Coordinates of C-alpha atoms in Angstrom, one line a residue:
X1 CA 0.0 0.0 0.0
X2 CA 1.2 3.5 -0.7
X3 CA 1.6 6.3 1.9
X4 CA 0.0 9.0 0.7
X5 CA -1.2 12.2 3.1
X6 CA -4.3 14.3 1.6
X7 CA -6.3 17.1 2.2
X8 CA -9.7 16.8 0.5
X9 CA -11.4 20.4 -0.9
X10 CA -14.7 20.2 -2.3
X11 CA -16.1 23.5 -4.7
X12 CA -19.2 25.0 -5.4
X13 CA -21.4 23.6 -2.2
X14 CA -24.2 23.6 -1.9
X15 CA -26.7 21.3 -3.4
X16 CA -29.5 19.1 -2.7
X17 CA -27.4 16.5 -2.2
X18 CA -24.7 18.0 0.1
X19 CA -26.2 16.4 3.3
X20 CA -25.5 12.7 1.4
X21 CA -21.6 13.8 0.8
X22 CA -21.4 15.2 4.2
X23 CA -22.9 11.6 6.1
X24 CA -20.4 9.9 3.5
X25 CA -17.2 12.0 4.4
X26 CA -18.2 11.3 8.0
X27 CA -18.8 7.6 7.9
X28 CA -15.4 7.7 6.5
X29 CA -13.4 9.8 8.6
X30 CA -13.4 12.6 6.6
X31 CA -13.1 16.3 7.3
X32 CA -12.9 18.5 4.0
X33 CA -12.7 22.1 3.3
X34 CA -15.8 23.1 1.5
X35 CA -15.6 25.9 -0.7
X36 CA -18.8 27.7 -1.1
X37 CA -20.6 29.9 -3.6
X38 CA -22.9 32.5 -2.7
X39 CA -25.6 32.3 -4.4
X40 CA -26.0 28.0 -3.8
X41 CA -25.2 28.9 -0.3
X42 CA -28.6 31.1 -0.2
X43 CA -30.6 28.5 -2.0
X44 CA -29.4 25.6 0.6
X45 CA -28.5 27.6 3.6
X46 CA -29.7 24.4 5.7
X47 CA -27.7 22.1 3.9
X48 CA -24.6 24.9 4.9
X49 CA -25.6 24.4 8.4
X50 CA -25.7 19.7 8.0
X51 CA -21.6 20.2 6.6
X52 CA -21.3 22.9 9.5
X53 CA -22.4 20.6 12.0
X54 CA -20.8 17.7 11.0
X55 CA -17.4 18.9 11.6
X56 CA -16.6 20.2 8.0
X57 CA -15.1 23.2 7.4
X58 CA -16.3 25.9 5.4
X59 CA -14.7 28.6 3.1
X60 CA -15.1 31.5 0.6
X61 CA -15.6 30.3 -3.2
X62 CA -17.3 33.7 -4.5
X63 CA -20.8 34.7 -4.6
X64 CA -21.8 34.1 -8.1
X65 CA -18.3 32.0 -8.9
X66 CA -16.7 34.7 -12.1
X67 CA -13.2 34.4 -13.3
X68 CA -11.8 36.8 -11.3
X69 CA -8.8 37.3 -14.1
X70 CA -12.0 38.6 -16.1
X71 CA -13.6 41.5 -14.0
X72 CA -12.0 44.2 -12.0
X73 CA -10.2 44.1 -8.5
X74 CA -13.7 46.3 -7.2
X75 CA -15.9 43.7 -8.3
X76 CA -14.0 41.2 -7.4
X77 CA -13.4 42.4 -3.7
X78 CA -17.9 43.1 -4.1
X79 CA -17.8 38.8 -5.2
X80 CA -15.7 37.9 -1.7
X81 CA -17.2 40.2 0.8
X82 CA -20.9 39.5 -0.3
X83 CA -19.9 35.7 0.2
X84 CA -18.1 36.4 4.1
X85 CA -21.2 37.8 5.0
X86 CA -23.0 35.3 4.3
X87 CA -20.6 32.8 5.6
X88 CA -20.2 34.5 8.8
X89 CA -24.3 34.8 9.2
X90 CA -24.3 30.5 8.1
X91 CA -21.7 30.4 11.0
X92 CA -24.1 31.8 13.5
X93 CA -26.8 29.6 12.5
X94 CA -25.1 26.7 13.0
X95 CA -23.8 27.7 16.1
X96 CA -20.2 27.1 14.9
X97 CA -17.4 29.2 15.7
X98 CA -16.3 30.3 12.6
X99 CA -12.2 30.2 13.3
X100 CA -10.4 29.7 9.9
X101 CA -11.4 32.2 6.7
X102 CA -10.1 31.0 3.2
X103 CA -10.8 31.4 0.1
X104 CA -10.5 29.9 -3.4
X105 CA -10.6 32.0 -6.4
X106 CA -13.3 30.0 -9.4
X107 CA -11.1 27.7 -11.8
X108 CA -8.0 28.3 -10.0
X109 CA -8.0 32.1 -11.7
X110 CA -5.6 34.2 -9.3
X111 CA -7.2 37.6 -10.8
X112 CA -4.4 37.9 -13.4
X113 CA -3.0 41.4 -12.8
X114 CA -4.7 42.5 -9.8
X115 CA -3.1 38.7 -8.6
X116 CA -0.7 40.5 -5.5
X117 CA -3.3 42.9 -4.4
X118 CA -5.6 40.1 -3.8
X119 CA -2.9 38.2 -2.0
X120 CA -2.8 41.7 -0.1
X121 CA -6.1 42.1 0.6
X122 CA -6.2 38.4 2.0
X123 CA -3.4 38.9 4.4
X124 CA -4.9 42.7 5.3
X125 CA -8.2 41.1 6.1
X126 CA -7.0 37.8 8.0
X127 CA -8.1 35.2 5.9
X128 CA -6.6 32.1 6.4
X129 CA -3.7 29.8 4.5
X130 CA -4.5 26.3 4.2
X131 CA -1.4 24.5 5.7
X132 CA 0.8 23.7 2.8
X133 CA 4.4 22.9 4.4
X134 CA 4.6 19.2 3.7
X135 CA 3.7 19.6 -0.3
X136 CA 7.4 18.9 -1.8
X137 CA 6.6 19.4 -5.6
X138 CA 9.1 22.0 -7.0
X139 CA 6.9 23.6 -8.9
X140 CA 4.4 24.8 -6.2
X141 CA 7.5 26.9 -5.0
X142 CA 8.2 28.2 -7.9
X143 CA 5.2 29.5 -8.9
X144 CA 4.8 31.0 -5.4
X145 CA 1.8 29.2 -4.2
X146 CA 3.6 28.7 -0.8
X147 CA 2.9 32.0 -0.3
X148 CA 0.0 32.9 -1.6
X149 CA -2.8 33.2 1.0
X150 CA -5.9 31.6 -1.2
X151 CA -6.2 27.8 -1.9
X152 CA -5.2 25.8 -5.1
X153 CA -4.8 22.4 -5.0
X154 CA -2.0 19.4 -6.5
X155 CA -4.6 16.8 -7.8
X156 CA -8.4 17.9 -9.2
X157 CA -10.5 14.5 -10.0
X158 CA -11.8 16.5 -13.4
X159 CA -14.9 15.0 -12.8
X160 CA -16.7 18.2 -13.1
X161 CA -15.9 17.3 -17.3
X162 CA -18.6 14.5 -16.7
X163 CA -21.2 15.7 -18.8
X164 CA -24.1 14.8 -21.7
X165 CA -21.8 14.7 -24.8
X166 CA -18.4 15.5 -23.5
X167 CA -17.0 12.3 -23.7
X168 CA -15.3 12.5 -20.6
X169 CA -15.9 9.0 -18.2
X170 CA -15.1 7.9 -15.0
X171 CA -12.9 5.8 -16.8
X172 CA -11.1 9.3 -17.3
X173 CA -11.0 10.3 -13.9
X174 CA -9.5 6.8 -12.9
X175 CA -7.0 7.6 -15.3
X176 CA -6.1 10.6 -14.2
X177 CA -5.4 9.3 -10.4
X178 CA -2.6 6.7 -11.6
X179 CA -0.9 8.9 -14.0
X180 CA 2.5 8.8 -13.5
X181 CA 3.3 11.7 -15.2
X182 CA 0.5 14.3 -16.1
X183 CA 1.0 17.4 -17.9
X184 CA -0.2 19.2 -14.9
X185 CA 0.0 19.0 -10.9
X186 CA 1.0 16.5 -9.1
X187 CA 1.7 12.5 -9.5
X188 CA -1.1 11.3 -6.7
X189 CA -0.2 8.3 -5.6
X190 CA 3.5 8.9 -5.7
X191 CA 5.2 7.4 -2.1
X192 CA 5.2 9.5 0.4
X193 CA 3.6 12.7 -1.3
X194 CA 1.4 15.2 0.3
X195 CA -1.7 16.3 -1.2
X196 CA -4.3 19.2 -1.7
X197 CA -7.4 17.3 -3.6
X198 CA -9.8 19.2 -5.5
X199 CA -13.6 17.7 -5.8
X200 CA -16.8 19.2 -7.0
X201 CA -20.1 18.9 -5.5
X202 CA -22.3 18.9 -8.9
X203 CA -25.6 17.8 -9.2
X204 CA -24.8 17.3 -13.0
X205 CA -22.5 14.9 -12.1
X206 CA -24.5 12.7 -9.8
X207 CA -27.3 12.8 -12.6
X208 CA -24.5 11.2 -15.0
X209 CA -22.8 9.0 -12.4
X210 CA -24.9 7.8 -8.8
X211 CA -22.6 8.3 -6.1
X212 CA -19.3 9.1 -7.9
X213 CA -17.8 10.7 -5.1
X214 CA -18.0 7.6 -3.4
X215 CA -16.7 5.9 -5.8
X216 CA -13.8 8.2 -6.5
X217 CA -12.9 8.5 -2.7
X218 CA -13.7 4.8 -1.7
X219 CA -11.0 3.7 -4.5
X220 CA -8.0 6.5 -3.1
X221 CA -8.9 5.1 0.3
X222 CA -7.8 1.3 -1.3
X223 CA -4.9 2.9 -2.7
X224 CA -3.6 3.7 0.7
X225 CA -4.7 7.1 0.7
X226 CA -5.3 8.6 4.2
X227 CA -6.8 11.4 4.4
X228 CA -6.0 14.4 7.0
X229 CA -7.7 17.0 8.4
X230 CA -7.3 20.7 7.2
X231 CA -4.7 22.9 9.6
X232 CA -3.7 26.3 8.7
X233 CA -0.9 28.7 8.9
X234 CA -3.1 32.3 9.2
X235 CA -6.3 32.2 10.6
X236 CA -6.9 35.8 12.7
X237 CA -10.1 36.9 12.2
X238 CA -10.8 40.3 11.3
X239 CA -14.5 41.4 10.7
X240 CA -15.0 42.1 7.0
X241 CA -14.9 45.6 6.5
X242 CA -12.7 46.9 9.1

């Protein structure tokens, strides 16, 4: 069995069925960092509150989930502060304390030139850094994502791609977890590595494949997978606005 060490992220909560993942994650041991967007979060405010409750952890996806390389650093700043208030209000409902505050820009876009005065405005602000110290892949140095303050992730399951007419399978996804050498991040089941895994909780997806989040987790878990739970590195909490 291999020894791999991985964080599991999930994007775009909530749906109809995030209640399901969250019993799922939790028969198995799981805590992930749920990313979530705005406006889901006001249709399925309760299912917020289930993840809340169940131990997961909740973060800042956007409110309506634009590439932020495509509008302005205004309106982007508009898409993240609409989203904490929600969060924070989603917080209080569960009764949670909400102690950790990161975010995740849509599609991995950094904001393309305003990139450093988000990174800024998430240090400013006291949002928090996912713990990356263990991830040993050159190129997430390199590209600076050991400092950046928002989450990205090594691995991303792709099966978002799942759709009527795209062609792309589970067969796909499985294909993508024992590639020894993709074209982008990192080799997942490589000895001894350390992971950020990106998931999607789609609605799409489940229509095309029951349960493939099971089926996607249940088979890292027989690949020696073990899964840990999210720590960070900033996590001061300073009212949005101040």
């Amino acid at each position: 069995m291999k020894s791999v060490k991985a964080i599991l992220t999930i994007d775009d909560i909530a749906t109809s069925n995030t209640p399901l993942l969250v019993d799922y994650l939790t028969e198995r041991g799981i805590v992930a960092l749920m990313f979530a967007q705005g406006d889901r979060l006001e249709k399925y405010p309760e299912n917020v509150v289930y993840a809340l409750k169940h131990g997961m952890i909740v973060g800042n996806h956007s409110y309506s989930h634009p590439n932020f390389a495509e509008i302005s650093f205004e309106d982007g700043i508009k898409e993240i502060e609409k989203n904490e208030a929600l969060l924070d209000d989603i917080y209080d409902r569960a009764g949670i304390e909400r102690k950790y505050r990161p975010f995740r820009f849509p599609y991995g876009s950094k904001g393309g030139d305003n990139k450093e005065k988000y990174e800024q405005y998430f240090m400013d602000k006291g949002f928090s850094k996912l713990d990356d110290r263990k991830i040993s892949y050159p190129w997430w140095k390199e590209n600076g994502l050991d400092k950046d303050i928002d989450t990205l992730w090594t691995f991303d399951f792709a099966e978002y791609q799942i759709r009527p007419g795209s062609g792309f399978t589970m067969d796909d996804v499985f294909k993508r977890i024992h590639d020894d050498d993709p074209p982008s991040g990192g080799v997942l089941l490589e000895e001894g590595s350390n992971h950020i895994i990106l998931m999607h909780d789609h609605e799409e997806t489940l229509a095309m494949v029951p349960d493939y989040y099971k089926i996607m987790i249940d088979h890292l878990l027989e690949n020696g997978v073990e899964f840990v739970k999210p720590e960070f590195i900033y996590n001061p909490i300073i009212p949005t606005g101040q």
